[in-house]
Short mmCIF file of C-alpha atoms in Angstrom, two decimals:
data_model
loop_
_atom_site.label_atom_id
_atom_site.label_comp_id
_atom_site.label_asym_id
_atom_site.label_seq_id
_atom_site.Cartn_x
_atom_site.Cartn_y
_atom_site.Cartn_z
CA MET Z 452 -196.38 -13.49 32.04
CA SER Z 453 -193.74 -12.19 34.98
CA ALA Z 454 -191.50 -9.95 34.99
CA ASP Z 455 -189.09 -12.21 36.08
CA ASP Z 456 -189.14 -14.93 33.23
CA PRO Z 457 -186.04 -16.08 33.15
CA LEU Z 458 -187.64 -17.23 29.82
CA SER Z 459 -189.46 -14.54 28.18
CA ARG Z 460 -189.17 -12.96 24.98
CA ALA Z 461 -187.01 -10.26 25.36
CA ARG Z 462 -184.79 -12.61 27.30
CA ILE Z 463 -184.35 -15.13 24.31
CA ALA Z 464 -183.41 -12.25 22.09
CA ALA Z 465 -180.38 -12.46 23.85
CA VAL Z 466 -179.14 -15.17 22.86
CA ASP Z 467 -180.92 -16.17 19.45
CA PRO Z 468 -179.39 -13.55 16.64
CA ASP Z 469 -180.36 -15.29 13.86
CA GLY Z 470 -183.73 -15.50 14.32
CA LEU Z 471 -184.33 -19.46 15.34
CA LEU Z 472 -187.49 -18.44 17.93
CA ALA Z 473 -189.92 -17.13 15.01
CA GLU Z 474 -188.67 -20.09 13.30
CA ILE Z 475 -189.16 -22.92 16.00
CA LEU Z 476 -192.62 -20.77 16.44
CA ASP Z 477 -193.78 -20.96 12.67
CA LEU Z 478 -193.27 -24.70 12.22
CA PRO Z 479 -197.30 -24.28 11.81
CA GLU Z 480 -197.34 -22.50 8.84
CA HIS Z 481 -193.94 -25.31 7.67
CA LEU Z 482 -196.17 -27.66 7.54
CA ARG Z 483 -198.94 -25.83 5.04
CA ASP Z 484 -197.12 -23.99 3.27
CA ALA Z 485 -195.32 -28.03 2.41
CA LEU Z 486 -198.59 -28.77 1.32
CA TRP Z 487 -198.76 -26.45 -0.68
CA ARG Z 488 -195.84 -26.41 -2.20
CA VAL Z 489 -196.77 -30.22 -3.10
CA GLU Z 490 -199.48 -28.71 -5.04
CA SER Z 491 -197.80 -26.21 -7.20
CA ALA Z 492 -195.21 -28.87 -8.27
CA ASN Z 493 -198.11 -30.75 -9.62
CA ILE Z 494 -196.19 -34.50 -8.86
CA ALA Z 495 -198.28 -37.21 -10.76
CA ALA Z 496 -199.35 -40.17 -8.84
CA GLN Z 497 -197.07 -43.24 -10.34
CA ALA Z 498 -197.08 -46.18 -7.96
CA THR Z 499 -193.31 -47.37 -6.77
CA PRO Z 500 -194.22 -51.20 -4.72
CA GLY Z 501 -189.83 -50.27 -3.68
CA GLY Z 502 -190.98 -47.69 -1.59
CA LEU Z 503 -189.38 -44.50 -0.71
CA ALA Z 504 -185.66 -43.44 -0.98
CA VAL Z 505 -184.67 -40.42 1.07
CA VAL Z 506 -181.28 -38.62 0.35
CA GLY Z 507 -180.29 -35.24 2.29
CA VAL Z 508 -177.59 -34.35 4.59
CA ASP Z 509 -177.50 -31.44 7.17
CA GLY Z 510 -180.76 -32.98 9.84
CA LEU Z 511 -183.41 -32.36 6.98
CA GLN Z 512 -183.18 -35.90 6.19
CA ARG Z 513 -184.48 -36.21 9.59
CA GLY Z 514 -188.03 -35.33 8.12
CA GLY Z 515 -188.14 -38.38 6.12
CA GLU Z 516 -187.22 -40.31 9.76
CA LEU Z 517 -190.30 -38.13 11.50
CA ALA Z 518 -192.49 -39.12 8.23
CA ARG Z 519 -192.18 -43.16 8.38
CA GLU Z 520 -192.07 -42.51 12.68
CA ALA Z 521 -195.44 -41.04 11.95
CA LEU Z 522 -196.67 -43.47 9.00
CA LEU Z 523 -195.64 -47.11 11.01
CA PRO Z 524 -197.16 -49.68 11.50
CA ASP Z 525 -199.15 -48.27 7.67
CA LEU Z 526 -197.19 -48.39 5.26
CA ALA Z 527 -197.86 -50.21 2.05
CA GLY Z 528 -194.57 -50.80 1.62
CA PRO Z 529 -190.41 -49.45 3.15
CA LEU Z 530 -189.36 -45.43 3.82
CA SER Z 531 -185.93 -45.07 4.77
CA THR Z 532 -182.99 -42.31 5.02
CA TRP Z 533 -179.89 -42.26 3.32
CA PRO Z 534 -176.62 -39.51 3.73
CA GLY Z 535 -176.00 -40.21 0.74
CA PRO Z 536 -176.72 -43.16 -2.21
CA PRO Z 537 -178.50 -45.96 -1.08
CA PRO Z 538 -176.31 -48.44 -0.66
CA GLU Z 539 -177.90 -51.39 -1.94
CA PRO Z 540 -180.56 -50.08 -5.24
CA SER Z 541 -184.11 -52.13 -4.51
CA PRO Z 542 -184.80 -53.40 -7.45
CA ARG Z 543 -187.90 -52.91 -7.60
CA PRO Z 544 -189.80 -49.68 -9.10
CA THR Z 545 -188.34 -46.32 -6.58
CA THR Z 546 -189.23 -43.31 -5.69
CA THR Z 547 -186.25 -40.33 -4.48
CA LEU Z 548 -186.41 -38.08 -2.80
CA LEU Z 549 -183.27 -35.86 -2.72
CA VAL Z 550 -183.33 -32.94 -0.38
CA SER Z 551 -180.25 -30.25 0.14
CA TYR Z 552 -180.95 -26.70 1.84
CA SER Z 553 -178.63 -25.21 -1.04
CA GLY Z 554 -178.67 -27.33 -3.89
CA GLU Z 555 -174.62 -27.77 -3.46
CA ASP Z 556 -174.38 -30.73 -0.91
CA PRO Z 557 -172.04 -33.07 -2.99
CA PRO Z 558 -173.63 -36.75 -1.63
CA VAL Z 559 -177.04 -34.66 -2.19
CA LEU Z 560 -175.89 -35.05 -6.14
CA GLU Z 561 -174.06 -37.75 -6.08
CA ALA Z 562 -177.64 -39.96 -4.71
CA PHE Z 563 -179.50 -37.86 -7.82
CA ALA Z 564 -177.22 -39.26 -10.63
CA ALA Z 565 -177.32 -42.43 -8.82
CA ALA Z 566 -180.96 -42.25 -8.47
CA ALA Z 567 -181.41 -41.86 -12.54
CA ASP Z 568 -182.74 -45.48 -12.54
CA THR Z 569 -185.58 -44.12 -10.22
CA ARG Z 570 -188.34 -41.66 -10.26
CA ARG Z 571 -186.84 -38.16 -9.16
CA VAL Z 572 -188.11 -35.47 -6.82
CA VAL Z 573 -186.19 -32.35 -5.39
CA LEU Z 574 -186.43 -30.78 -2.41
CA THR Z 575 -184.06 -27.80 -2.42
CA THR Z 576 -183.98 -24.00 -2.51
CA GLY Z 577 -182.00 -23.72 -5.71
CA GLY Z 578 -178.16 -24.32 -6.74
CA ALA Z 579 -176.76 -27.19 -9.15
CA LEU Z 580 -179.26 -29.88 -8.11
CA ALA Z 581 -182.22 -27.66 -9.56
CA GLY Z 582 -180.15 -26.98 -12.58
CA ALA Z 583 -179.89 -30.68 -12.39
CA ALA Z 584 -183.21 -31.76 -11.67
CA ARG Z 585 -184.39 -28.96 -14.73
CA GLY Z 586 -181.94 -30.72 -16.84
CA ALA Z 587 -183.49 -34.26 -16.93
CA ARG Z 588 -187.43 -33.06 -15.96
CA VAL Z 589 -187.24 -34.04 -12.91
CA PRO Z 590 -189.89 -32.02 -10.07
CA VAL Z 591 -188.44 -29.77 -7.93
CA VAL Z 592 -190.31 -28.81 -4.54
CA PRO Z 593 -189.55 -25.64 -3.75
CA LEU Z 594 -187.46 -24.69 0.25
CA PRO Z 595 -188.72 -21.08 0.61
CA GLY Z 596 -184.58 -19.36 1.79
CA GLY Z 597 -183.90 -17.10 4.25
CA PHE Z 598 -183.67 -19.95 7.37
CA PRO Z 599 -181.12 -19.73 10.33
CA PHE Z 600 -179.10 -23.02 9.24
CA PRO Z 601 -181.09 -25.89 6.78
CA ALA Z 602 -181.91 -28.02 9.71
CA ALA Z 603 -184.80 -25.37 10.61
CA ALA Z 604 -186.99 -26.93 7.48
CA MET Z 605 -187.34 -29.24 8.40
CA GLY Z 606 -191.24 -29.50 8.63
CA TYR Z 607 -190.93 -28.83 4.76
CA SER Z 608 -189.17 -32.24 3.89
CA LEU Z 609 -191.44 -33.84 6.58
CA VAL Z 610 -194.15 -32.57 4.86
CA VAL Z 611 -192.58 -33.47 1.37
CA THR Z 612 -192.27 -37.37 2.64
CA LEU Z 613 -195.67 -37.61 3.90
CA GLU Z 614 -196.48 -36.98 0.15
CA LEU Z 615 -194.50 -38.33 -2.07
CA ALA Z 616 -195.08 -41.69 0.28
CA ARG Z 617 -198.97 -40.98 -0.69
CA LEU Z 618 -197.89 -40.35 -4.59
CA ALA Z 619 -195.87 -43.75 -4.42
CA GLY Z 620 -199.36 -45.87 -3.22
CA LEU Z 621 -197.19 -46.30 -0.05
CA THR Z 622 -200.03 -44.59 2.65
CA GLY Z 623 -203.70 -42.50 2.41
CA ALA Z 624 -204.88 -39.16 1.75
CA ASN Z 625 -202.06 -36.82 4.06
CA ARG Z 626 -203.69 -33.28 4.01
CA ASP Z 627 -206.82 -33.67 6.77
CA ARG Z 628 -203.53 -35.28 8.67
CA VAL Z 629 -201.75 -32.64 8.24
CA GLU Z 630 -203.52 -29.40 9.17
CA THR Z 631 -204.67 -31.59 11.62
CA ALA Z 632 -200.95 -32.02 13.21
CA ALA Z 633 -200.88 -28.27 12.24
CA ALA Z 634 -203.43 -26.71 14.52
CA HIS Z 635 -202.13 -28.91 16.94
CA VAL Z 636 -198.80 -27.91 17.02
CA ALA Z 637 -199.56 -24.48 17.16
CA ARG Z 638 -202.21 -24.77 21.03
CA LEU Z 639 -198.40 -25.58 21.51
CA ALA Z 640 -196.72 -22.69 20.19
CA ARG Z 641 -198.86 -20.30 22.48
CA ASN Z 642 -198.90 -22.80 25.63
CA TRP Z 643 -195.68 -23.32 25.43
CA GLY Z 644 -193.88 -19.85 24.02
CA PRO Z 645 -191.74 -17.69 25.03
CA ASP Z 646 -195.15 -15.54 25.99
CA SER Z 647 -196.71 -18.42 28.16
CA PRO Z 648 -196.62 -17.83 31.79
CA VAL Z 649 -193.29 -18.11 33.84
CA ASP Z 650 -194.80 -22.17 34.82
CA SER Z 651 -196.19 -22.97 32.51
CA PRO Z 652 -195.09 -27.05 30.92
CA LEU Z 653 -192.12 -26.23 28.71
CA LYS Z 654 -190.97 -23.57 30.24
CA ARG Z 655 -190.81 -25.94 33.77
CA LEU Z 656 -189.91 -28.71 31.76
CA ALA Z 657 -186.36 -26.31 30.83
CA HIS Z 658 -185.44 -25.83 34.14
CA THR Z 659 -185.44 -29.57 35.33
CA VAL Z 660 -183.75 -30.66 32.41
CA ASP Z 661 -180.92 -28.24 33.13
CA ALA Z 662 -181.04 -29.44 36.67
CA GLY Z 663 -180.47 -32.81 35.30
CA ARG Z 664 -184.56 -33.65 36.66
CA ALA Z 665 -185.93 -34.37 33.22
CA SER Z 666 -188.06 -37.72 34.76
CA ASP Z 667 -190.02 -35.42 36.07
CA TRP Z 668 -191.65 -34.26 33.00
CA THR Z 669 -195.13 -35.80 32.52
CA PRO Z 670 -197.19 -35.41 29.32
CA SER Z 671 -200.53 -33.18 29.51
CA PRO Z 672 -204.18 -35.12 28.82
CA VAL Z 673 -203.71 -33.34 25.51
CA GLU Z 674 -200.84 -34.83 24.14
CA ALA Z 675 -201.14 -38.25 25.63
CA GLY Z 676 -204.12 -38.11 22.69
CA GLU Z 677 -202.31 -37.52 19.57
CA THR Z 678 -202.46 -39.01 16.71
CA PRO Z 679 -198.69 -40.22 15.18
CA LEU Z 680 -197.98 -37.48 13.06
CA GLN Z 681 -199.27 -35.13 15.86
CA ARG Z 682 -196.76 -36.97 18.23
CA VAL Z 683 -193.86 -36.04 15.69
CA VAL Z 684 -194.11 -32.35 15.74
CA THR Z 685 -194.69 -32.04 19.30
CA GLN Z 686 -191.30 -33.85 19.73
CA LEU Z 687 -189.76 -31.34 16.81
CA LEU Z 688 -191.69 -28.27 18.60
CA LEU Z 689 -190.69 -29.72 22.19
CA GLU Z 690 -187.19 -30.38 20.89
CA ASN Z 691 -186.36 -27.24 20.03
CA LEU Z 692 -187.70 -25.36 22.06
CA LEU Z 693 -186.54 -26.43 24.87
CA ALA Z 694 -182.29 -26.37 22.92
CA LEU Z 695 -183.26 -22.45 22.77
CA TYR Z 696 -184.38 -22.30 26.66
CA ARG Z 697 -181.33 -24.64 27.85
CA ARG Z 698 -179.11 -21.94 25.56
CA ALA Z 699 -181.66 -18.98 27.33
CA LEU Z 700 -180.77 -20.22 30.79
CA ALA Z 701 -176.93 -20.66 30.35
CA ALA Z 702 -176.61 -17.15 29.66
#
């Protein structure tokens, strides 16, 4: 790393008072930890031919969107995402994943009540949503606290959605796919992160995007052979690192 690197760890720290960089680089561990948390929740497999609905706010619902992207075209049923109660509940048995970082988001609490006729699972750090779930004997997958903002925990909502899709009979086993994706994105974090050379691929991209030349980006051979799940976690890492790099360049 060059001492003159404007995207060094020290330069980024100056524009990252919340410590977002550490969470971005820890995405591989988020994916692995999410697997463990779903297993620890002891959620039984139960086929729901009506599919899986993910209800969330503050960016966490995008984990459901990324899971759908990773699983298509092999999904055996619908996987939808909503910012509140789905407007037209499925007439067939459905699984509903309710995601709220704080556990206090009114749209998710409303959706929890509205989804009483579905198979519900909650992903949260606590709050009223966790309390309502415990009262209704609904499984809770605990989110860890301490993230600088909810969307930084998106890796958790991605993996929990994948696992609920498996338990609902919509897809096959995920553990190997998640472990492989975690190892893949860990390599990319090293190759693209702040300790990488000044001319590493993502640092070069940060400069070209800042100059309005994003079309100059060419995927590396490793990225060209990605599986669908590897592709979506690569996209997540790239977007988050790139946003932080552009903030550092603008400072």
